[in-house]
mmCIF file of C-alpha atoms and ligand atoms in Angstrom:
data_model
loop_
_atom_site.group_PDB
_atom_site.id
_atom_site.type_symbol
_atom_site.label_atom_id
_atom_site.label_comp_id
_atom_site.label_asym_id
_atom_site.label_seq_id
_atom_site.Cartn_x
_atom_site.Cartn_y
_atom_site.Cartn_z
ATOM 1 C CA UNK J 1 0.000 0.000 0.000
ATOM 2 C CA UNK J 2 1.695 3.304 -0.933
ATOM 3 C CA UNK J 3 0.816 6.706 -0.471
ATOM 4 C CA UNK J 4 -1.450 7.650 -3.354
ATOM 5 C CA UNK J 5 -4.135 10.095 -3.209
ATOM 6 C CA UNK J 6 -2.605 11.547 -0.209
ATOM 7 C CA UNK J 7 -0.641 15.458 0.366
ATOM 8 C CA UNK J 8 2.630 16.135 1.331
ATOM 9 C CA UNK J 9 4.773 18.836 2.490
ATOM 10 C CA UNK J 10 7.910 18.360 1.930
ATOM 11 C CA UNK J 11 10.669 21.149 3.118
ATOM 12 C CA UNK J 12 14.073 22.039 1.210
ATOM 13 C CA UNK J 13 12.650 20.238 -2.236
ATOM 14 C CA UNK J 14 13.769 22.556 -5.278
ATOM 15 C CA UNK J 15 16.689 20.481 -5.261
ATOM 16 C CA UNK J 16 19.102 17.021 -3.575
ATOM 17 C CA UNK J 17 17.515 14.857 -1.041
ATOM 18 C CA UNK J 18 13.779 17.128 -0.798
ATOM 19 C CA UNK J 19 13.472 16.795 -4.766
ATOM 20 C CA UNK J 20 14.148 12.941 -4.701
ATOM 21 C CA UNK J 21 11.449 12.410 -2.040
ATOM 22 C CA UNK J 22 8.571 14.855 -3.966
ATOM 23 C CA UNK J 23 9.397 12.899 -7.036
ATOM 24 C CA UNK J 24 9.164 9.250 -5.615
ATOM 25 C CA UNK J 25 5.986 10.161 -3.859
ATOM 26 C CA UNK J 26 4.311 11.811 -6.690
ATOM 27 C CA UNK J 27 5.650 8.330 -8.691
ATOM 28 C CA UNK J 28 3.704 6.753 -5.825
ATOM 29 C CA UNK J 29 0.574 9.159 -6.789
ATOM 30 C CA UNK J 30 0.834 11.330 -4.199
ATOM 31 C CA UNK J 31 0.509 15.215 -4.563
ATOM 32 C CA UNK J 32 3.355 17.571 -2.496
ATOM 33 C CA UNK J 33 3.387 20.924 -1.710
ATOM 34 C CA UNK J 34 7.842 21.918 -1.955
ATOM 35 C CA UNK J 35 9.471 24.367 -0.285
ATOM 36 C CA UNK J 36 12.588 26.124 -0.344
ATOM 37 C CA UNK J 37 14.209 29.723 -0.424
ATOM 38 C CA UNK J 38 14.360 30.642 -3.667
ATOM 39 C CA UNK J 39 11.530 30.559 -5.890
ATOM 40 C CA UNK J 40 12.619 29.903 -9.390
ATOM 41 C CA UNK J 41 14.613 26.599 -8.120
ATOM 42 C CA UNK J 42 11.109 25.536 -6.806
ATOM 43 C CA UNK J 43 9.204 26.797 -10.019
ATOM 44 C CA UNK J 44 11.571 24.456 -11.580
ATOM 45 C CA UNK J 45 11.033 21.943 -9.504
ATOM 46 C CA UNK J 46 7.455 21.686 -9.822
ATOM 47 C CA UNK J 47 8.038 21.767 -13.342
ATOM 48 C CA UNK J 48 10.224 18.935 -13.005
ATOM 49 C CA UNK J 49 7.345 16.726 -11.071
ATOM 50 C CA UNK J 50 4.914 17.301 -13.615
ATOM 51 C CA UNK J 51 3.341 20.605 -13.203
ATOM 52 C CA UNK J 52 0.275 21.915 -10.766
ATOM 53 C CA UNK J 53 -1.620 19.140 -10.727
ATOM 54 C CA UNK J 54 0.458 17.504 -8.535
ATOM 55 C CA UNK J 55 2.698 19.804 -7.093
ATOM 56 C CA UNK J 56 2.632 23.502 -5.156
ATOM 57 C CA UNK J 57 5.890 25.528 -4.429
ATOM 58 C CA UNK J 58 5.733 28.142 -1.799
ATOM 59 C CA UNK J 59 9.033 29.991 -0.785
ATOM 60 C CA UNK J 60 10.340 30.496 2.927
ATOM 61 C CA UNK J 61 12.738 30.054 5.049
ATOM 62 C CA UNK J 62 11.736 26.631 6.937
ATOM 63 C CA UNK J 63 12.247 28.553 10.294
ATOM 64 C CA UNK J 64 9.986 31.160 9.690
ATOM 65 C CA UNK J 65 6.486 30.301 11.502
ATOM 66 C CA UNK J 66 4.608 32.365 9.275
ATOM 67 C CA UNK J 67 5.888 30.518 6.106
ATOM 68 C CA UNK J 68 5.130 27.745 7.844
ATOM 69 C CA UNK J 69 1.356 28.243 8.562
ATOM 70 C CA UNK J 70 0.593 29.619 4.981
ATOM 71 C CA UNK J 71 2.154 26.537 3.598
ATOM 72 C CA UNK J 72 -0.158 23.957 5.680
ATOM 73 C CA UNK J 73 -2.939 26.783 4.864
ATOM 74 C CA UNK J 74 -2.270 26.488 0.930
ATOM 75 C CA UNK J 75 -1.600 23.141 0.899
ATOM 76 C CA UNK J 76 -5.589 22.385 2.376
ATOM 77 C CA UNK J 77 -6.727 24.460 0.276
ATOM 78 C CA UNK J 78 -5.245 23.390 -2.822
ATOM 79 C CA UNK J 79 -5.565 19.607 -2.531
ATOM 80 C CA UNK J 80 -7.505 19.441 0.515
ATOM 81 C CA UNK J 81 -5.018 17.713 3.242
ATOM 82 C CA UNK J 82 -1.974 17.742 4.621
ATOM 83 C CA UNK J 83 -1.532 13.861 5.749
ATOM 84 C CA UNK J 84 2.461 13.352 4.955
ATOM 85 C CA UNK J 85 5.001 15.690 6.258
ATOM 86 C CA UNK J 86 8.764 15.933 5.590
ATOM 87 C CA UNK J 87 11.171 17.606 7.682
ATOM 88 C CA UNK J 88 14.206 17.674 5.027
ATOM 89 C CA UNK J 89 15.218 21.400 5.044
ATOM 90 C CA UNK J 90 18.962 21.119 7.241
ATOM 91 C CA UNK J 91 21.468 23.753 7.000
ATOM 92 C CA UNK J 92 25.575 23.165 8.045
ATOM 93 C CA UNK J 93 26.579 26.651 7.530
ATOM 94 C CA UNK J 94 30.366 26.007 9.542
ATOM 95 C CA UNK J 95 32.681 23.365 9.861
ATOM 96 C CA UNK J 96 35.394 23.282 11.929
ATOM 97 C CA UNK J 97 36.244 21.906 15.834
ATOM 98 C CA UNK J 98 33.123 22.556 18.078
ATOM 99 C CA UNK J 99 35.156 23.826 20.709
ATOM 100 C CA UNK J 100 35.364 26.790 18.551
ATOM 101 C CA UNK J 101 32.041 27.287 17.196
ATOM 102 C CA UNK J 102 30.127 30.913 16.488
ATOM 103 C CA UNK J 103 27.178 30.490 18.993
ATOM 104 C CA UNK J 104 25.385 32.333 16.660
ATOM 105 C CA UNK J 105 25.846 29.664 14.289
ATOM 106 C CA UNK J 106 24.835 26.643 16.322
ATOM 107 C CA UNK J 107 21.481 28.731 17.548
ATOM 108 C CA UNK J 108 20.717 28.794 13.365
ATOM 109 C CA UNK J 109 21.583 25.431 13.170
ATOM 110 C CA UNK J 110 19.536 24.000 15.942
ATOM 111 C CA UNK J 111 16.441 26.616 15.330
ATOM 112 C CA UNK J 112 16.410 25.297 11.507
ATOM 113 C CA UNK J 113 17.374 21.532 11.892
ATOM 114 C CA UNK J 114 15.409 20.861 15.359
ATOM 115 C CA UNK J 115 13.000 23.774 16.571
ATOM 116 C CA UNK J 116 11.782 24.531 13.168
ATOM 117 C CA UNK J 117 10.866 20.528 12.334
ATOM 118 C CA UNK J 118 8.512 20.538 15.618
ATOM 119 C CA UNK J 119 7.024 23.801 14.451
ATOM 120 C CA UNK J 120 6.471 22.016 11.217
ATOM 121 C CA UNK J 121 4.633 19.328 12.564
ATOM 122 C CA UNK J 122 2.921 21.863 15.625
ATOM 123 C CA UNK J 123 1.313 23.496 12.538
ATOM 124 C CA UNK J 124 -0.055 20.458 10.071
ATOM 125 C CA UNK J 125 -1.222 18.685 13.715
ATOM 126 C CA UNK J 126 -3.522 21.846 14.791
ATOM 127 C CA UNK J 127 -4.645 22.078 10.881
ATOM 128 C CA UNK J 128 -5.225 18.420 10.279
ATOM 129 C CA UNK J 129 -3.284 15.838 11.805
ATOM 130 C CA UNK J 130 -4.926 15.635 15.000
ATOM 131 C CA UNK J 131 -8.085 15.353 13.958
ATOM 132 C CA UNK J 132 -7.183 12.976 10.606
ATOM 133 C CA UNK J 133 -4.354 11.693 11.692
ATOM 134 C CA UNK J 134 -0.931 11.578 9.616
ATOM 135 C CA UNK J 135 2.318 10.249 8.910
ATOM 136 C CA UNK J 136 6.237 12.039 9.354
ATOM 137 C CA UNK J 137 9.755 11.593 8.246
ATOM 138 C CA UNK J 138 12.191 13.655 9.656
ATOM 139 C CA UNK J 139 15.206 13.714 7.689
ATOM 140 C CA UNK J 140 18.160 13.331 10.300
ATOM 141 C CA UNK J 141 21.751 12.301 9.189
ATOM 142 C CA UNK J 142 24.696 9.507 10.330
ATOM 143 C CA UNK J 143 26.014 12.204 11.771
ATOM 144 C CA UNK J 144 23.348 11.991 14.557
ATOM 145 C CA UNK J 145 25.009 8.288 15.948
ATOM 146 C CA UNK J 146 28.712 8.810 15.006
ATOM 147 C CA UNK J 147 31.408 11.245 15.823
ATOM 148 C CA UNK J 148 32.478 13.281 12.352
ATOM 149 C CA UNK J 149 35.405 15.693 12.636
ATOM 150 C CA UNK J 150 34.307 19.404 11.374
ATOM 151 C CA UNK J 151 30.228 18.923 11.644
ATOM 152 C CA UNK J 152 29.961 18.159 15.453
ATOM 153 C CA UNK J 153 27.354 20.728 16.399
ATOM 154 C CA UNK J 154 24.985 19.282 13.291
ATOM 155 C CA UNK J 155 25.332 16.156 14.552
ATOM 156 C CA UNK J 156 24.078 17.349 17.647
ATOM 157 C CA UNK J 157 21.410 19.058 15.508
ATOM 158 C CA UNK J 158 21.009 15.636 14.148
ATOM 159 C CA UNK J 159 20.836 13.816 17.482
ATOM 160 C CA UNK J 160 18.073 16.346 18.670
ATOM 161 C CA UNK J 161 15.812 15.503 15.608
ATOM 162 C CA UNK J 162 15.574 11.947 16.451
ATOM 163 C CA UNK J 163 15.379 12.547 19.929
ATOM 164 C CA UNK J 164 12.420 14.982 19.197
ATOM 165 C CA UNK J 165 11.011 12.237 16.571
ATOM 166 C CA UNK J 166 11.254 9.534 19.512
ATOM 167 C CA UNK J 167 8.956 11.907 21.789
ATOM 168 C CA UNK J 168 6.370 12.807 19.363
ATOM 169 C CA UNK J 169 5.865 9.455 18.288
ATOM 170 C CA UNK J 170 5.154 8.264 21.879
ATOM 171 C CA UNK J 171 2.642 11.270 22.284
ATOM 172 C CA UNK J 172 1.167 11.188 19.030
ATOM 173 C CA UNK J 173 0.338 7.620 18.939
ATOM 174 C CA UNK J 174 -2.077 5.877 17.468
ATOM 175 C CA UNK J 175 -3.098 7.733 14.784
ATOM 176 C CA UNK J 176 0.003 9.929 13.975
ATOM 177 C CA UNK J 177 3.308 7.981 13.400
ATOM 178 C CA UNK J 178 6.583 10.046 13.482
ATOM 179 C CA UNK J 179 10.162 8.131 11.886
ATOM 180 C CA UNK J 180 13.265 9.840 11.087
ATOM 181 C CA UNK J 181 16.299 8.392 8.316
ATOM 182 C CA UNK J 182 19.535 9.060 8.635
ATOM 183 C CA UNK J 183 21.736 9.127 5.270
ATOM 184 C CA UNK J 184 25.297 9.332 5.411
ATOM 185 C CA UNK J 185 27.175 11.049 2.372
ATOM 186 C CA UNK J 186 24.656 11.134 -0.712
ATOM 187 C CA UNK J 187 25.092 13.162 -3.838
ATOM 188 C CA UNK J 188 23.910 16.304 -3.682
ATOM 189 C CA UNK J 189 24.980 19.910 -3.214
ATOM 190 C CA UNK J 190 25.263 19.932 0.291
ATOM 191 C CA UNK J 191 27.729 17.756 0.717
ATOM 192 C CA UNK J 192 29.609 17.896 -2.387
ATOM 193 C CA UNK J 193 33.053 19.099 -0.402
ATOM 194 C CA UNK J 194 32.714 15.546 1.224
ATOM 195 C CA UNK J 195 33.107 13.926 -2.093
ATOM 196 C CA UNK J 196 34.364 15.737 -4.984
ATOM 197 C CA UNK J 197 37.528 14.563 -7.103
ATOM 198 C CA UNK J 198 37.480 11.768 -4.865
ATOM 199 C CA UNK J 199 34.338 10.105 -5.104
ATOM 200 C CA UNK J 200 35.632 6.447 -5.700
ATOM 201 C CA UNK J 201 38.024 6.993 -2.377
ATOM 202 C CA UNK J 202 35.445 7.621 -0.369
ATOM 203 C CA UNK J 203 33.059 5.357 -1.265
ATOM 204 C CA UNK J 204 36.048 2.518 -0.472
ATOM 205 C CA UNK J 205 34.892 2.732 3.368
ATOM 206 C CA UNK J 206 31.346 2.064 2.532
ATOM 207 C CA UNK J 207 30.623 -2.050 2.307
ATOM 208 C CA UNK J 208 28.361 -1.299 -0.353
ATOM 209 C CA UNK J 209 31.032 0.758 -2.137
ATOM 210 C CA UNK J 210 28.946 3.564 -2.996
ATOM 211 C CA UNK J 211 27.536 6.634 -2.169
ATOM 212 C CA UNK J 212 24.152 7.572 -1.644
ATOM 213 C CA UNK J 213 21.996 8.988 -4.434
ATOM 214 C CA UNK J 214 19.119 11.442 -3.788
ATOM 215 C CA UNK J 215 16.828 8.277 -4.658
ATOM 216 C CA UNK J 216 18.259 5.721 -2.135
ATOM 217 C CA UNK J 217 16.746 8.003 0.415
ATOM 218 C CA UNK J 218 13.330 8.992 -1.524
ATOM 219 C CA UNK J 219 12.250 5.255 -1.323
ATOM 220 C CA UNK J 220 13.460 4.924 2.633
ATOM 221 C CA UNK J 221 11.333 8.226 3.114
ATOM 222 C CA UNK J 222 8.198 6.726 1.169
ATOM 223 C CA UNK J 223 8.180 3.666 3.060
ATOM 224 C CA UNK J 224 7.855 4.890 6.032
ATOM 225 C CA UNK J 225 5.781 7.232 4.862
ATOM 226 C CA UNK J 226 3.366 4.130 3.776
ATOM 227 C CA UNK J 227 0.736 1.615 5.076
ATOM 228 C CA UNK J 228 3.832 -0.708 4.837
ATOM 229 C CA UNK J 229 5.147 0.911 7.110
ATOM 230 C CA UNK J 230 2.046 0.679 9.853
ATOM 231 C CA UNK J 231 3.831 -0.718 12.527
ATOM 232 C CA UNK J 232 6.804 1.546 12.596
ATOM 233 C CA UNK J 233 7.172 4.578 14.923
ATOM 234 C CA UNK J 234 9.886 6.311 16.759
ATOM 235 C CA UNK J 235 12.810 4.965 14.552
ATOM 236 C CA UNK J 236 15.856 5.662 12.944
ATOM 237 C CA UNK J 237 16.469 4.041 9.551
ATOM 238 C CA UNK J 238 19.797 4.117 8.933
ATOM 239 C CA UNK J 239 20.397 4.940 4.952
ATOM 240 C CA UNK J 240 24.481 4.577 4.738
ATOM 241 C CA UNK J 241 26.038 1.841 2.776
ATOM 242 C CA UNK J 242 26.979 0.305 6.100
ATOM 243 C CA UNK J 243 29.501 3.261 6.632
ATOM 244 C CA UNK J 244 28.180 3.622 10.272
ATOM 245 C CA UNK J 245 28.968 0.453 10.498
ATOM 246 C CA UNK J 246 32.611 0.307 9.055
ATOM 247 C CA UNK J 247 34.217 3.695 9.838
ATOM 248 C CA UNK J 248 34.699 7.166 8.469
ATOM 249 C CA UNK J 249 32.333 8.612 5.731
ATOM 250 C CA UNK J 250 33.717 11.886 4.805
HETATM 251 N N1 NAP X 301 23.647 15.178 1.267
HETATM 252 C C1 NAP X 301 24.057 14.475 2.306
HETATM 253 O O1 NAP X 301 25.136 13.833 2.275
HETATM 254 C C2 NAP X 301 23.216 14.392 3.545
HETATM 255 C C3 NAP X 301 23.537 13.404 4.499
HETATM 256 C C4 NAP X 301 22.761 13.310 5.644
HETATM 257 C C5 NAP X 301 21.696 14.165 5.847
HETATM 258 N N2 NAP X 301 21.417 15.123 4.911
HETATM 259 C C6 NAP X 301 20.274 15.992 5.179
HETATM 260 O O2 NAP X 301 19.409 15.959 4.071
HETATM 261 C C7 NAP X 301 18.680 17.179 3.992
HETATM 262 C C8 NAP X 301 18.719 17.706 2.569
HETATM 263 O O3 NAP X 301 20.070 17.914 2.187
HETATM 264 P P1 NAP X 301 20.548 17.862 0.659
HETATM 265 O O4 NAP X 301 21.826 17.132 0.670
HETATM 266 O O5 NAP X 301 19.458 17.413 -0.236
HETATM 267 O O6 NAP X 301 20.881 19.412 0.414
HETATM 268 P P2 NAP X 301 20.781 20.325 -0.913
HETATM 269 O O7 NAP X 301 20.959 19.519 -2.131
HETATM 270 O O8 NAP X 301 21.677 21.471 -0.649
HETATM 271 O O9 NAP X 301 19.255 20.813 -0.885
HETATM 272 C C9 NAP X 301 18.778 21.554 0.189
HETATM 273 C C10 NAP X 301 17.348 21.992 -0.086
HETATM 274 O O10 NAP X 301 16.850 22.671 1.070
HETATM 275 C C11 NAP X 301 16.568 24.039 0.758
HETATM 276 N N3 NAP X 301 16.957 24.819 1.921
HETATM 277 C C12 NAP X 301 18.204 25.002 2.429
HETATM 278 N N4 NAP X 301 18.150 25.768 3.523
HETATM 279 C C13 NAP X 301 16.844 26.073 3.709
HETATM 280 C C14 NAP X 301 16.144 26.858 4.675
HETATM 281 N N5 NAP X 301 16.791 27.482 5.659
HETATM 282 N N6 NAP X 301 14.805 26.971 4.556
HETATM 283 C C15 NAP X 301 14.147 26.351 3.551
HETATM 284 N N7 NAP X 301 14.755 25.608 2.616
HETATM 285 C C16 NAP X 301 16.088 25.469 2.705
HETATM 286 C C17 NAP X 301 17.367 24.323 -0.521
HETATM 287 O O11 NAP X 301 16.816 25.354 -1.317
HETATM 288 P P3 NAP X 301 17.177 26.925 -1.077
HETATM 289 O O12 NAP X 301 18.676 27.011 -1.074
HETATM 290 O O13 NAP X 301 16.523 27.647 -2.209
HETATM 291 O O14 NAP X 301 16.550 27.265 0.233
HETATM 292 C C18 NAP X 301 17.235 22.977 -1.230
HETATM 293 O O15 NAP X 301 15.966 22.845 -1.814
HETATM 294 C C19 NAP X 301 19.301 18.099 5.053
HETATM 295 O O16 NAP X 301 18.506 18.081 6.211
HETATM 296 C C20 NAP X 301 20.644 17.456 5.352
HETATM 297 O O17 NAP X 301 21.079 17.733 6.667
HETATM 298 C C21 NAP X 301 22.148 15.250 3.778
#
């Protein structure tokens, strides 16, 4: 059983990891509502997933609470639900030793990776999930359950999702279920410095000798996201290759 005939919002989708989930669930006949910063990526995008009928950009920044409201808002009113939600949207704006981390930057980084993703679901609960019930993904990282030099304060961001997914599955049980995935390196923009010119090297460490691709972690996202998926709450599903398992990703 899949997700057709059901809405989703999906955050930070014009492009990577957000894009790749939009496009497997509208495969799977669902319609999303994408979000991102800037609007002519997400024009594109919904371009790209096969026009209005089936898809809705609205630009914001994914911690703004207004943006967030007048997407759930839209989203009911264009295709009359909001049943699936994805927390994607992450930001990593510094890397370097934590010891020696801008404060200013971890705030950002925990108000748009953490505080933001329970606003998201705060908002689609009062508007529909708690009356019809719904499904979420949060989109966490490896880097939530291992130790990687330069990015420690978004693990921590990372750590904080799931930790946040764990408690709103307990209180939002039975008729919500909350899951979060955590990919390690997969292609995309984001973490293209992790990669780049030596793609083949890094992918030695992983036991599946690859790399993620965008898609490895759209179908993760739309199973859980599915009736296949009915007895699954509160987890982690690790997307990595078997990196976490083996050593160093990056
Ligand atoms: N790629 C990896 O190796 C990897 C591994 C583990 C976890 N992740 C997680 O996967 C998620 C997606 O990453 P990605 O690799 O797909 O990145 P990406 O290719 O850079 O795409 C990021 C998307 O999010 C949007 N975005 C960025 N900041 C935003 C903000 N503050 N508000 C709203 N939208 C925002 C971007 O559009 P705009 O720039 O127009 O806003 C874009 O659509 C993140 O949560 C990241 O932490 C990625």
């Amino acid at each position: 059983m899949s997700v057709a005939g059901k809405t989703a919002i999906v955050t930070g989708a014009s492009r990577g990891i957000g894009l790749a989930i939009a496009e497997r669930l509208v495969a799977d006949g669902a319609r999303v509502v994408i979000t991102a910063r800037k609007k002519e990526e997400l024009d594109a995008a919904v371009v790209h997933l096969g026009g209005p009928e089936v898809a809705l950009a609205i630009a914001g920044k994914a911690d703004d609470t207004e943006h967030q409201a007048e997407t759930v808002r839209r989203a009911i009113e264009r295709f009359g639900s909001v049943d699936l939600l994805v927390n994607n949207a992450g930001i990593n704006p510094s890397y370097g030793p934590m010891i020696e981390l801008d404060l200013g930057a971890a705030r950002k980084i925990a108000e748009v990776n953490c505080i933001a993703a329970l606003s998201w679901l705060q908002q689609a609960h009062r508007s529909w999930m708690r009356e019809h019930g719904g499904v979420v993904v949060n989109v966490a990282s490896h880097s939530a359950i291992t130790s990687e030099p330069g990015v420690g304060f978004y693990g921590a961001s990372k750590a904080m999702l799931v930790a946040i997914t764990k408690q709103l599955a307990v209180e939002l049980g039975p008729d919500i279920r909350v899951n979060a995935v955590a990919p390690a390196v997969v292609k995309t923009r984001f973490s293209a410095a992790l990669y780049e010119g030596r793609e083949a090297q890094v992918a030695e460490a992983y036991p599946l000798k690859r790399l993620g691709e965008p898609e490895d972690v759209g179908s993760a996202v739309a199973f859980l996201l599915s009736a296949d998926a009915s007895l699954i709450t509160g987890q982690l599903l690790v997307v990595d290759g078997g990196v976490t398992l083996s050593g160093v990703s990056g």
